[in-house]
Tab-separated table of C-alpha atoms and ligand atoms in Angstrom:
chain	number	residue	atom	x	y	z
P	529	MET	CA	31.440	-1.980	-2.231
P	530	ASP	CA	28.667	-2.546	0.316
P	531	LEU	CA	25.225	-1.178	-0.425
P	532	LYS	CA	23.619	0.412	2.621
P	533	LEU	CA	19.866	0.969	2.867
P	534	TYR	CA	17.820	2.572	5.625
P	535	ASN	CA	15.413	0.039	7.070
P	536	THR	CA	12.259	1.398	8.728
P	537	LEU	CA	12.003	-1.904	10.599
P	538	THR	CA	15.270	-1.412	12.504
P	539	LYS	CA	15.480	2.383	12.081
P	540	THR	CA	19.086	2.063	10.958
P	541	LYS	CA	21.085	2.052	7.768
P	542	GLU	CA	21.997	-1.570	7.162
P	543	ILE	CA	24.300	-3.374	4.775
P	544	PHE	CA	22.012	-4.919	2.201
P	545	LYS	CA	22.147	-8.711	2.051
P	546	PRO	CA	19.634	-10.320	-0.309
P	547	ILE	CA	18.065	-13.700	0.445
P	548	ASP	CA	19.195	-14.977	-2.935
P	549	GLU	CA	22.552	-13.499	-4.079
P	550	LYS	CA	21.446	-13.502	-7.710
P	551	GLU	CA	18.011	-11.958	-7.621
P	552	VAL	CA	16.586	-9.246	-5.413
P	553	LYS	CA	12.862	-9.459	-4.781
P	554	ILE	CA	11.009	-6.186	-4.219
P	555	TYR	CA	7.371	-5.389	-3.586
P	556	SER	CA	6.029	-1.843	-4.033
P	557	CYS	CA	2.581	-0.678	-3.060
P	558	GLY	CA	1.185	0.664	-6.293
P	559	PRO	CA	-1.490	3.230	-7.071
P	560	THR	CA	-5.148	3.159	-6.182
P	561	VAL	CA	-6.456	3.858	-9.654
P	562	TYR	CA	-9.370	6.133	-8.842
P	563	LYS	CA	-7.847	9.471	-9.814
P	564	ASN	CA	-4.866	11.046	-11.552
P	565	ALA	CA	-1.512	10.354	-9.965
P	566	THR	CA	0.038	13.587	-8.669
P	567	ILE	CA	3.652	14.692	-8.841
P	568	GLY	CA	3.731	13.656	-5.151
P	569	ASN	CA	2.816	10.067	-6.059
P	570	MET	CA	5.439	10.257	-8.774
P	571	ARG	CA	8.103	11.254	-6.268
P	572	THR	CA	7.539	7.912	-4.549
P	573	ASN	CA	7.742	6.145	-7.917
P	574	ILE	CA	10.980	7.940	-8.764
P	575	PHE	CA	12.491	6.802	-5.452
P	576	GLN	CA	11.475	3.204	-6.191
P	577	ASP	CA	12.937	3.481	-9.686
P	578	VAL	CA	16.245	4.738	-8.308
P	579	LEU	CA	16.325	1.799	-5.901
P	580	ARG	CA	15.862	-0.656	-8.805
P	581	ARG	CA	18.513	1.066	-10.870
P	582	VAL	CA	21.022	1.193	-7.997
P	583	LEU	CA	20.540	-2.516	-7.336
P	584	LYS	CA	21.157	-3.232	-11.015
P	585	TYR	CA	24.246	-0.975	-10.991
P	586	ASN	CA	25.513	-3.226	-8.197
P	587	GLY	CA	25.062	-6.259	-10.455
P	588	TYR	CA	21.799	-7.665	-9.071
P	589	LYS	CA	18.949	-9.018	-11.114
P	590	ILE	CA	15.550	-7.773	-10.000
P	591	LYS	CA	12.145	-9.303	-9.555
P	592	HIS	CA	9.921	-6.400	-8.685
P	593	ALA	CA	6.172	-6.671	-8.141
P	594	MET	CA	3.795	-3.740	-7.942
P	595	ASN	CA	0.064	-3.960	-7.330
P	596	ILE	CA	-2.738	-1.933	-8.842
P	597	THR	CA	-5.420	-1.316	-6.217
P	598	ASP	CA	-8.781	-1.412	-7.959
P	599	VAL	CA	-10.928	-2.442	-4.996
P	600	GLY	CA	-11.038	-2.225	-1.196
P	601	HIS	CA	-9.134	1.029	-0.524
P	602	LEU	CA	-11.588	3.006	1.569
P	603	VAL	CA	-11.608	6.777	1.721
P	604	SER	CA	-10.108	6.855	5.244
P	605	ASP	CA	-7.155	4.477	4.513
P	606	GLY	CA	-8.610	2.436	7.385
P	607	ASP	CA	-11.967	0.723	7.662
P	608	GLU	CA	-14.148	3.746	7.237
P	609	GLY	CA	-15.885	5.453	4.358
P	610	GLU	CA	-16.728	4.538	0.824
P	611	ASP	CA	-14.454	2.530	-1.489
P	612	LYS	CA	-12.366	5.104	-3.400
P	613	MET	CA	-13.063	3.329	-6.706
P	614	LEU	CA	-16.824	3.394	-6.167
P	615	LYS	CA	-16.782	7.032	-5.122
P	616	SER	CA	-14.996	8.007	-8.341
P	617	ALA	CA	-17.267	5.795	-10.438
P	618	ARG	CA	-20.298	7.487	-8.911
P	619	GLU	CA	-18.889	10.979	-9.375
P	620	GLU	CA	-17.710	10.392	-12.950
P	621	HIS	CA	-20.782	8.357	-13.994
P	622	LYS	CA	-18.656	5.403	-15.069
P	623	SER	CA	-18.294	1.793	-13.977
P	624	PRO	CA	-15.503	0.984	-11.484
P	625	MET	CA	-13.800	-1.037	-14.238
P	626	GLU	CA	-13.812	1.936	-16.615
P	627	ILE	CA	-12.387	4.135	-13.874
P	628	ALA	CA	-9.652	1.589	-13.150
P	629	GLU	CA	-8.687	1.166	-16.807
P	630	TYR	CA	-8.635	4.881	-17.456
P	631	TYR	CA	-6.464	5.855	-14.483
P	632	THR	CA	-4.190	2.815	-14.810
P	633	LYS	CA	-3.338	3.884	-18.336
P	634	LEU	CA	-2.637	7.462	-17.246
P	635	PHE	CA	-0.433	6.170	-14.422
P	636	PHE	CA	1.714	4.132	-16.812
P	637	ASP	CA	1.881	7.050	-19.257
P	638	ASP	CA	3.308	9.146	-16.429
P	639	LEU	CA	5.870	6.463	-15.577
P	640	GLU	CA	6.919	6.326	-19.202
P	641	SER	CA	7.289	10.061	-19.550
P	642	LEU	CA	9.510	10.057	-16.439
P	643	ASN	CA	11.551	7.154	-17.839
P	644	ILE	CA	10.621	5.011	-14.847
P	645	GLU	CA	11.083	1.307	-15.448
P	646	THR	CA	7.963	-0.856	-15.297
P	647	PRO	CA	8.255	-3.531	-12.580
P	648	GLU	CA	8.630	-7.105	-13.821
P	649	ILE	CA	5.245	-7.981	-12.302
P	650	VAL	CA	2.219	-5.697	-12.277
P	651	CYS	CA	-0.738	-7.307	-10.509
P	652	LYS	CA	-4.297	-6.117	-10.179
P	653	ALA	CA	-6.226	-6.705	-6.948
P	654	THR	CA	-9.427	-7.801	-8.698
P	655	ASP	CA	-7.481	-10.536	-10.522
P	656	HIS	CA	-6.464	-12.073	-7.173
P	657	ILE	CA	-9.694	-12.419	-5.235
P	658	GLN	CA	-9.210	-16.166	-4.808
P	659	GLU	CA	-5.676	-15.771	-3.371
P	660	MET	CA	-6.936	-13.144	-0.945
P	661	LEU	CA	-9.848	-15.299	0.149
P	662	GLU	CA	-7.544	-18.233	0.847
P	663	TYR	CA	-5.248	-15.954	2.835
P	664	VAL	CA	-8.118	-14.747	5.017
P	665	GLN	CA	-9.413	-18.277	5.511
P	666	LYS	CA	-5.955	-19.320	6.712
P	667	LEU	CA	-5.945	-16.425	9.185
P	668	VAL	CA	-9.327	-17.541	10.527
P	669	GLU	CA	-8.010	-21.112	10.779
P	670	ASN	CA	-4.889	-19.919	12.638
P	671	GLY	CA	-7.053	-18.036	15.144
P	672	TYR	CA	-6.021	-14.529	14.073
P	673	ALA	CA	-9.346	-13.456	12.589
P	674	TYR	CA	-12.969	-13.247	13.687
P	675	GLU	CA	-16.272	-12.472	12.090
P	676	THR	CA	-18.645	-9.649	13.022
P	677	SER	CA	-21.899	-8.728	11.373
P	678	THR	CA	-20.078	-6.398	8.974
P	679	ALA	CA	-16.641	-7.858	8.337
P	680	ILE	CA	-13.866	-10.343	9.085
P	681	TYR	CA	-11.391	-8.609	11.347
P	682	PHE	CA	-7.756	-9.282	12.179
P	683	ASP	CA	-7.269	-9.585	15.938
P	684	VAL	CA	-4.088	-7.626	16.716
P	685	SER	CA	-4.080	-8.802	20.356
P	686	LYS	CA	-3.109	-12.290	19.120
P	687	LEU	CA	0.285	-11.014	17.967
P	688	ASP	CA	3.378	-10.977	20.171
P	689	LYS	CA	3.919	-7.340	19.213
P	690	TYR	CA	1.786	-4.776	17.363
P	691	PRO	CA	2.747	-2.368	15.942
P	692	ILE	CA	6.393	-2.949	15.103
P	693	LEU	CA	7.186	-0.202	12.602
P	694	THR	CA	6.024	2.639	14.840
P	695	ASN	CA	6.011	3.272	18.571
P	696	LEU	CA	2.269	3.564	18.924
P	697	ASP	CA	1.187	2.621	22.450
P	698	VAL	CA	-1.668	0.270	21.652
P	699	GLU	CA	-1.880	-1.190	25.173
P	700	ASN	CA	-2.650	2.144	26.734
P	701	GLN	CA	-4.842	3.349	23.946
P	702	LYS	CA	-8.142	4.032	25.720
P	703	ALA	CA	-10.993	1.977	24.433
P	704	GLY	CA	-13.133	4.182	22.256
P	705	ALA	CA	-10.352	6.702	21.642
P	706	ARG	CA	-10.618	5.809	17.978
P	707	VAL	CA	-14.019	6.370	16.479
P	708	GLU	CA	-15.389	2.922	15.857
P	709	VAL	CA	-17.697	2.060	12.999
P	710	ASP	CA	-18.083	-1.493	14.215
P	711	LYS	CA	-18.910	-1.930	17.890
P	712	GLU	CA	-18.217	-5.649	17.561
P	713	LYS	CA	-14.490	-5.058	17.080
P	714	ARG	CA	-12.481	-6.632	19.892
P	715	ASN	CA	-9.581	-4.150	19.918
P	716	PRO	CA	-9.417	-0.595	18.609
P	717	TYR	CA	-6.579	-1.477	16.187
P	718	ASP	CA	-8.202	-4.571	14.716
P	719	PHE	CA	-8.622	-4.022	10.997
P	720	ALA	CA	-10.893	-5.420	8.296
P	721	LEU	CA	-9.561	-8.281	6.185
P	722	TRP	CA	-12.786	-8.866	4.331
P	723	ILE	CA	-15.870	-6.679	4.247
P	724	LYS	CA	-19.472	-7.768	3.866
P	725	ALA	CA	-21.034	-5.888	0.994
P	726	PRO	CA	-24.131	-3.772	1.553
P	727	GLU	CA	-27.045	-4.560	-0.758
P	728	ASN	CA	-26.249	-2.102	-3.549
P	729	HIS	CA	-22.484	-2.422	-3.415
P	730	LEU	CA	-21.103	-2.678	-6.982
P	731	MET	CA	-17.951	-4.723	-6.398
P	732	LYS	CA	-18.545	-7.932	-4.457
P	733	TRP	CA	-17.665	-11.618	-4.665
P	734	GLU	CA	-18.992	-14.902	-3.305
P	735	SER	CA	-17.231	-15.967	-0.122
P	736	PRO	CA	-17.875	-18.155	2.927
P	737	TRP	CA	-19.234	-14.960	4.498
P	738	GLY	CA	-21.643	-14.115	1.704
P	739	LEU	CA	-21.202	-11.452	-0.973
P	740	SER	CA	-18.276	-9.351	0.124
P	741	TYR	CA	-15.036	-7.682	-0.925
P	742	PRO	CA	-11.413	-7.600	0.256
P	743	GLY	CA	-9.840	-5.065	2.587
P	744	TRP	CA	-6.977	-2.985	1.172
P	745	HIS	CA	-4.150	-4.533	3.229
P	746	ILE	CA	-4.892	-8.149	2.338
P	747	GLU	CA	-4.296	-7.584	-1.363
P	748	CYS	CA	-0.616	-6.700	-0.918
P	749	SER	CA	-0.038	-9.628	1.445
P	750	ALA	CA	-1.702	-12.086	-0.932
P	751	MET	CA	-0.046	-10.827	-4.111
P	752	GLY	CA	3.353	-10.298	-2.487
P	753	GLN	CA	3.331	-13.887	-1.296
P	754	LYS	CA	2.085	-15.227	-4.619
P	755	TYR	CA	4.771	-13.577	-6.723
P	756	LEU	CA	7.717	-13.225	-4.331
P	757	GLY	CA	7.179	-15.891	-1.671
P	758	GLU	CA	6.493	-15.732	2.071
P	759	GLN	CA	9.670	-13.749	2.612
P	760	PHE	CA	11.365	-11.439	0.139
P	761	ASP	CA	13.985	-8.700	0.304
P	762	ILE	CA	12.548	-5.200	0.105
P	763	HIS	CA	9.123	-3.672	0.577
P	764	THR	CA	8.643	-0.032	-0.454
P	765	GLY	CA	6.058	2.746	-0.362
P	766	GLY	CA	5.445	6.305	0.770
P	767	ILE	CA	5.834	7.143	4.489
P	768	ASP	CA	2.088	7.507	4.951
P	769	LEU	CA	1.796	3.739	4.493
P	770	ILE	CA	3.919	2.910	7.561
P	771	PRO	CA	1.411	3.162	10.431
P	772	THR	CA	-1.552	1.427	8.841
P	773	HIS	CA	-1.030	-0.371	5.577
P	774	HIS	CA	2.456	-1.743	6.121
P	775	GLU	CA	1.913	-2.446	9.807
P	776	ASN	CA	-1.145	-4.460	8.865
P	777	GLU	CA	0.620	-6.295	6.054
P	778	ILE	CA	3.206	-7.416	8.601
P	779	ALA	CA	0.465	-8.456	11.039
P	780	GLN	CA	-1.258	-10.528	8.347
P	781	SER	CA	1.906	-12.295	7.323
P	782	LYS	CA	2.831	-13.054	10.941
P	783	GLY	CA	-0.646	-14.456	11.474
P	784	LYS	CA	-0.495	-16.620	8.372
P	785	CYS	CA	3.043	-17.957	8.403
P	786	GLY	CA	4.774	-16.409	11.412
P	787	LYS	CA	7.104	-14.285	9.280
P	788	ILE	CA	7.655	-10.603	8.554
P	789	PRO	CA	7.243	-10.615	4.755
P	790	ALA	CA	10.236	-8.411	3.856
P	791	ASN	CA	13.652	-7.962	5.435
P	792	TYR	CA	14.025	-4.289	4.463
P	793	TRP	CA	11.181	-1.744	4.574
P	794	MET	CA	11.939	1.450	2.686
P	795	HIS	CA	9.801	4.581	2.634
P	796	GLY	CA	9.943	7.767	0.602
P	797	GLU	CA	9.177	11.136	2.217
P	798	TYR	CA	6.512	13.515	0.976
P	799	LEU	CA	6.635	16.159	-1.684
P	800	LEU	CA	5.404	19.525	-0.414
P	801	ILE	CA	4.041	22.331	-2.545
P	802	ASP	CA	5.286	25.809	-1.659
P	803	GLY	CA	6.161	24.455	1.782
P	804	GLY	CA	2.780	22.875	2.509
P	805	LYS	CA	0.472	20.023	1.666
P	806	MET	CA	-0.824	19.428	-1.812
P	807	SER	CA	-4.590	19.628	-1.660
P	808	LYS	CA	-7.555	20.167	-3.915
P	809	SER	CA	-8.962	22.923	-1.714
P	810	LEU	CA	-5.731	24.911	-2.010
P	811	GLY	CA	-5.776	24.407	-5.789
P	812	ASN	CA	-2.187	23.225	-5.760
P	813	VAL	CA	-2.512	19.621	-6.887
P	814	TYR	CA	-0.072	19.250	-9.762
P	815	LEU	CA	0.166	16.421	-12.231
P	816	ILE	CA	2.873	15.445	-14.700
P	817	LYS	CA	0.447	16.782	-17.324
P	818	ASP	CA	0.819	20.278	-15.794
P	819	ILE	CA	4.591	20.072	-16.173
P	820	LYS	CA	4.179	19.051	-19.819
P	821	GLU	CA	1.691	21.841	-20.396
P	822	LYS	CA	4.327	24.346	-19.364
P	823	GLU	CA	6.426	22.797	-22.110
P	824	TYR	CA	8.965	21.180	-19.822
P	825	ASP	CA	10.317	17.725	-20.533
P	826	PRO	CA	8.788	15.724	-17.596
P	827	ILE	CA	12.229	14.259	-16.917
P	828	VAL	CA	13.088	17.706	-15.565
P	829	TYR	CA	10.920	16.749	-12.568
P	830	LYS	CA	13.009	13.625	-12.047
P	831	LEU	CA	16.214	15.681	-12.024
P	832	PHE	CA	14.518	18.178	-9.679
P	833	SER	CA	13.740	15.345	-7.244
P	834	TYR	CA	17.434	14.407	-7.114
P	835	SER	CA	18.117	17.688	-5.330
P	836	CYS	CA	16.831	16.074	-2.133
P	837	HIS	CA	17.420	12.744	-0.384
P	838	TYR	CA	14.390	10.450	-0.657
P	839	ARG	CA	14.000	10.405	3.156
P	840	ASN	CA	13.713	14.201	3.357
P	841	LYS	CA	10.761	16.365	2.479
P	842	LEU	CA	11.113	17.996	-0.918
P	843	ASN	CA	9.542	21.343	-1.630
P	844	PHE	CA	8.156	21.806	-5.133
P	845	THR	CA	8.268	25.225	-6.776
P	846	TRP	CA	8.065	26.241	-10.424
P	847	GLU	CA	11.339	28.142	-9.961
P	848	GLY	CA	12.903	24.822	-8.945
P	849	ILE	CA	11.551	23.232	-12.114
P	850	GLU	CA	12.837	26.070	-14.268
P	851	SER	CA	16.290	25.713	-12.777
P	852	ALA	CA	16.232	21.897	-13.160
P	853	SER	CA	15.222	22.405	-16.792
P	854	LYS	CA	18.311	24.530	-17.415
P	855	SER	CA	20.435	21.936	-15.605
P	856	LEU	CA	19.086	19.089	-17.726
P	857	GLU	CA	19.833	21.051	-20.861
P	858	ARG	CA	23.369	21.748	-19.621
P	859	LEU	CA	23.934	18.110	-18.707
P	860	ARG	CA	22.782	16.845	-22.097
P	861	ASN	CA	24.901	19.441	-23.881
P	862	SER	CA	27.982	18.493	-21.854
P	863	TYR	CA	27.420	14.867	-22.748
P	864	LYS	CA	27.248	15.751	-26.435
P	865	ILE	CA	30.409	17.853	-26.246
P	866	HIS	CA	32.300	14.982	-24.565
P	867	LEU	CA	30.988	12.565	-27.171
P	868	GLU	CA	32.532	14.659	-29.906
P	869	GLY	CA	35.689	15.535	-27.930
P	870	ASN	CA	39.186	14.417	-28.866
P	871	ASP	CA	41.322	15.799	-26.030
P	872	THR	CA	43.974	13.391	-24.826
P	873	LEU	CA	43.508	12.127	-21.301
P	874	ASP	CA	46.750	11.748	-19.341
P	875	ASN	CA	47.274	9.507	-16.326
P	876	THR	CA	46.212	12.209	-13.867
P	877	ASP	CA	42.939	12.692	-15.766
P	878	LYS	CA	42.333	8.959	-15.830
P	879	GLU	CA	42.934	8.670	-12.114
P	880	LYS	CA	40.536	11.553	-11.459
P	881	LEU	CA	37.892	9.806	-13.528
P	882	ILE	CA	38.334	6.518	-11.664
P	883	ASN	CA	37.945	8.386	-8.363
P	884	LEU	CA	34.838	10.121	-9.645
P	885	GLN	CA	33.230	6.790	-10.501
P	886	GLU	CA	34.101	5.404	-7.084
P	887	SER	CA	32.653	8.482	-5.408
P	888	PHE	CA	29.476	8.152	-7.466
P	889	LEU	CA	29.122	4.495	-6.457
P	890	SER	CA	29.744	5.227	-2.810
P	891	ALA	CA	27.089	7.996	-2.881
P	892	ILE	CA	24.373	5.858	-4.453
P	893	ASN	CA	25.333	2.965	-2.189
P	894	ASP	CA	24.945	5.168	0.858
P	895	ASP	CA	21.165	4.765	1.049
P	896	LEU	CA	20.627	6.235	-2.439
P	897	ASN	CA	22.214	9.612	-1.754
P	898	MET	CA	21.259	11.230	-5.042
P	899	PRO	CA	22.114	14.862	-4.170
P	900	LEU	CA	25.690	13.745	-3.433
P	901	ALA	CA	25.799	11.458	-6.483
P	902	MET	CA	24.705	14.399	-8.670
P	903	SER	CA	27.703	16.435	-7.515
P	904	PHE	CA	29.980	13.760	-9.046
P	905	VAL	CA	27.876	13.643	-12.194
P	906	TRP	CA	28.441	17.382	-12.572
P	907	GLU	CA	32.170	16.989	-11.958
P	908	ALA	CA	32.320	14.522	-14.826
P	909	ALA	CA	30.121	16.687	-17.060
P	910	ARG	CA	32.309	19.749	-16.409
P	911	PHE	CA	35.582	17.894	-16.827
P	912	GLU	CA	37.943	20.298	-18.495
P	913	LYS	CA	39.134	17.953	-21.209
P	914	LYS	CA	36.508	16.721	-23.624
P	915	ASN	CA	36.661	13.063	-24.498
P	916	LYS	CA	34.382	10.141	-25.475
P	917	GLU	CA	35.518	8.211	-22.430
P	918	ILE	CA	33.840	10.823	-20.232
P	919	ALA	CA	30.693	10.530	-22.341
P	920	SER	CA	30.703	6.767	-21.617
P	921	ILE	CA	31.067	7.440	-17.890
P	922	LEU	CA	28.081	9.787	-18.053
P	923	GLU	CA	26.118	7.103	-19.913
P	924	LYS	CA	26.967	4.640	-17.155
P	925	PHE	CA	25.839	7.117	-14.489
P	926	ASP	CA	22.636	7.597	-16.462
P	927	THR	CA	21.715	3.941	-16.002
P	928	VAL	CA	21.005	5.066	-12.409
P	929	LEU	CA	19.750	8.579	-13.135
P	930	GLY	CA	17.441	7.619	-15.993
P	931	LEU	CA	17.625	11.167	-17.378
P	932	LYS	CA	17.974	10.139	-21.026
P	933	ILE	CA	21.237	11.998	-21.083
P	934	ASP	CA	21.763	11.219	-24.776
P	935	GLU	CA	18.515	12.902	-25.776
P	936	ILE	CA	19.123	15.921	-27.964
P	937	ASN	CA	18.007	19.191	-26.467
P	938	GLU	CA	15.790	21.305	-28.577
P	939	LEU	CA	18.212	24.154	-28.303
P	940	GLN	CA	16.319	27.374	-28.363
P	941	GLU	CA	17.959	30.056	-30.409
P	942	GLU	CA	18.661	33.278	-28.596
P	943	MET	CA	15.639	35.517	-29.101
P	944	PRO	CA	16.185	38.764	-31.002
P	945	GLN	CA	15.757	41.965	-28.989
P	946	GLU	CA	12.605	42.995	-30.893
P	947	ILE	CA	10.904	39.739	-29.847
P	948	LEU	CA	11.979	40.218	-26.225
P	949	ASP	CA	10.503	43.740	-26.420
P	950	LEU	CA	7.178	42.395	-27.742
P	951	ILE	CA	7.086	39.852	-24.904
P	952	GLU	CA	7.708	42.571	-22.320
P	953	GLN	CA	4.972	44.770	-23.820
P	954	ARG	CA	2.557	41.848	-23.756
P	955	LYS	CA	3.395	41.097	-20.125
P	956	THR	CA	2.542	44.675	-19.245
P	957	ALA	CA	-0.701	44.514	-21.259
P	958	ARG	CA	-1.682	41.335	-19.412
P	959	GLN	CA	-0.911	42.883	-16.042
P	960	ASN	CA	-3.064	45.873	-16.973
P	961	LYS	CA	-5.817	43.544	-18.182
P	962	ASP	CA	-5.611	45.225	-21.579
P	963	PHE	CA	-6.745	42.123	-23.433
P	964	ALA	CA	-7.143	43.780	-26.826
P	965	LYS	CA	-3.511	44.916	-26.740
P	966	SER	CA	-2.418	41.531	-25.418
P	967	ASP	CA	-4.177	39.731	-28.314
P	968	GLU	CA	-2.671	42.096	-30.824
P	969	LEU	CA	0.829	41.449	-29.471
P	970	ARG	CA	0.222	37.687	-29.440
P	971	ASP	CA	-0.763	37.829	-33.136
P	972	GLU	CA	2.364	39.820	-33.874
P	973	LEU	CA	4.555	37.216	-32.162
P	974	ILE	CA	2.843	34.417	-34.089
P	975	LYS	CA	3.307	36.348	-37.345
P	976	ARG	CA	7.025	36.520	-36.620
P	977	GLY	CA	7.244	32.728	-36.245
P	978	TYR	CA	6.744	32.141	-32.498
P	979	THR	CA	4.247	30.091	-30.508
P	980	VAL	CA	2.559	31.738	-27.545
P	981	LYS	CA	1.041	29.738	-24.738
P	982	ASP	CA	-0.680	31.360	-21.774
P	983	THR	CA	-0.978	29.678	-18.409
P	984	LYS	CA	-2.467	31.090	-15.210
P	985	GLU	CA	0.898	32.396	-14.021
P	986	GLU	CA	2.887	33.139	-17.156
P	987	MET	CA	3.219	33.096	-20.907
P	988	ILE	CA	5.546	30.756	-22.733
P	989	VAL	CA	6.975	31.974	-26.032
P	990	LYS	CA	8.999	29.632	-28.234
P	991	LYS	CA	10.250	29.545	-31.821
P	992	ALA	CA	7.601	27.697	-33.854
G	1933	AMP	P1	-2.594	8.130	-2.715
G	1933	AMP	O1	-2.949	8.383	-4.135
G	1933	AMP	O2	-2.749	9.311	-1.832
G	1933	AMP	O3	-3.239	6.873	-2.197
G	1933	AMP	O4	-1.030	7.823	-2.692
G	1933	AMP	C1	-0.428	6.769	-3.397
G	1933	AMP	C2	1.019	6.684	-2.981
G	1933	AMP	O5	1.691	7.895	-3.319
G	1933	AMP	C3	1.187	6.481	-1.485
G	1933	AMP	O6	2.129	5.462	-1.262
G	1933	AMP	C4	1.747	7.756	-0.972
G	1933	AMP	O7	2.786	7.518	-0.057
G	1933	AMP	C5	2.357	8.410	-2.185
G	1933	AMP	N1	2.132	9.862	-2.092
G	1933	AMP	C6	0.941	10.518	-2.034
G	1933	AMP	N2	1.141	11.852	-1.925
G	1933	AMP	C7	2.478	12.037	-1.905
G	1933	AMP	C8	3.324	13.182	-1.786
G	1933	AMP	N3	2.840	14.432	-1.696
G	1933	AMP	N4	4.664	12.985	-1.803
G	1933	AMP	C9	5.195	11.737	-1.917
G	1933	AMP	N5	4.450	10.620	-2.017
G	1933	AMP	C10	3.112	10.756	-2.013
G	1934	ZN	ZN1	0.366	-2.293	-0.335
């Protein structure tokens, strides 16, 4: 069955044809390791994980590279502001290296707790300074780059077409419409390939242009080419990367070797919180840690994200997480029941099961339509007859879902009425700000063998 993927480059769903039939090469823009990854970042990682898993389900081998940005990503995503790594280092009184190590580890911990596969190649920007330098030198040699007193810029006017992923009208963009930091720039959309380091700059390297450091876009071009070649199959990232980072990666590659680096460009939409943006000032930046703190298995968040196609905005709510948690528990229980089932499957059942598997494949192969695929997963889980064969089908589906379907639920016993009454009384005490009463009731619950955890919004009571 054909696999169709939406390509931002052509703005259509295309039948996927890899360059090499045996191995699909993917590049994903990885994290800038200057702060905790949010559940929004993780949505993009879940989408990339599903893509890998779907390709494998279709029989492909994967060579997937993901970078770790530990230098050069400026606060504005363009050529303005401080380096994000240096800003964090300054604020947290640590060295940029310590910051990078700390947040890289947390990032991989999050991937692990979401059962997201680690790409075959993980490459750090600061380990590839030489490759980046050579790339920039080649661009200068090819006439696509020029030096100013502050940086080496890419000259977008040298390209046949810029941009190509978006419809931005660069030609008619009035000079000066974009606030320029460097008056020596030839065109408003020229971007920095290499930046000359100010005197006290912490991260800088020797180069033909003195002590300096790489721009953010050059790292992905240099590492992508090093590990996957001048042209590979799929390039992924979040939608915010389209207009600047990915556009500029394409420009760089065209300037260096005349090629668009990837044939398919795939982008995941944003996660919204309560219908809006996640932001520090609104106090609604959530991390995987927050989901764990509410005693949910983080994989619940993965299942939650399957309620929406990766190209649509997904709205996060705690109610949504609670409902996904119940669904995950139900799914794992159904799997267990099928595993222990001995009902005989007749020909009609078998035919239904074959159809279900075909429907599942056609859903995932239709540009990773996970909400539709989940409806077939549920049909299998709720199959009237209980049989091991259905458990094996669910296991096969789980190679795409990555929900650890065979994990045993910690089934919570039904709570006795007296405990439910104590919880209700404590809720009332908390609402009335009667803290003495609330503490007394908490101690009573603990005495009766329960754990009590209070968060800003609620209390979580479980059997100890
Ligand atoms: P940042 O940490 O903001 O540089 O983002 C790193 C990556 O995560 C980028 O590719 C973004 O597209 C992605 N990302 C950031 N915020 C969200 C969000 N709310 N929803 C989905 N992806 C996001
Ligand atoms: Zn990138």
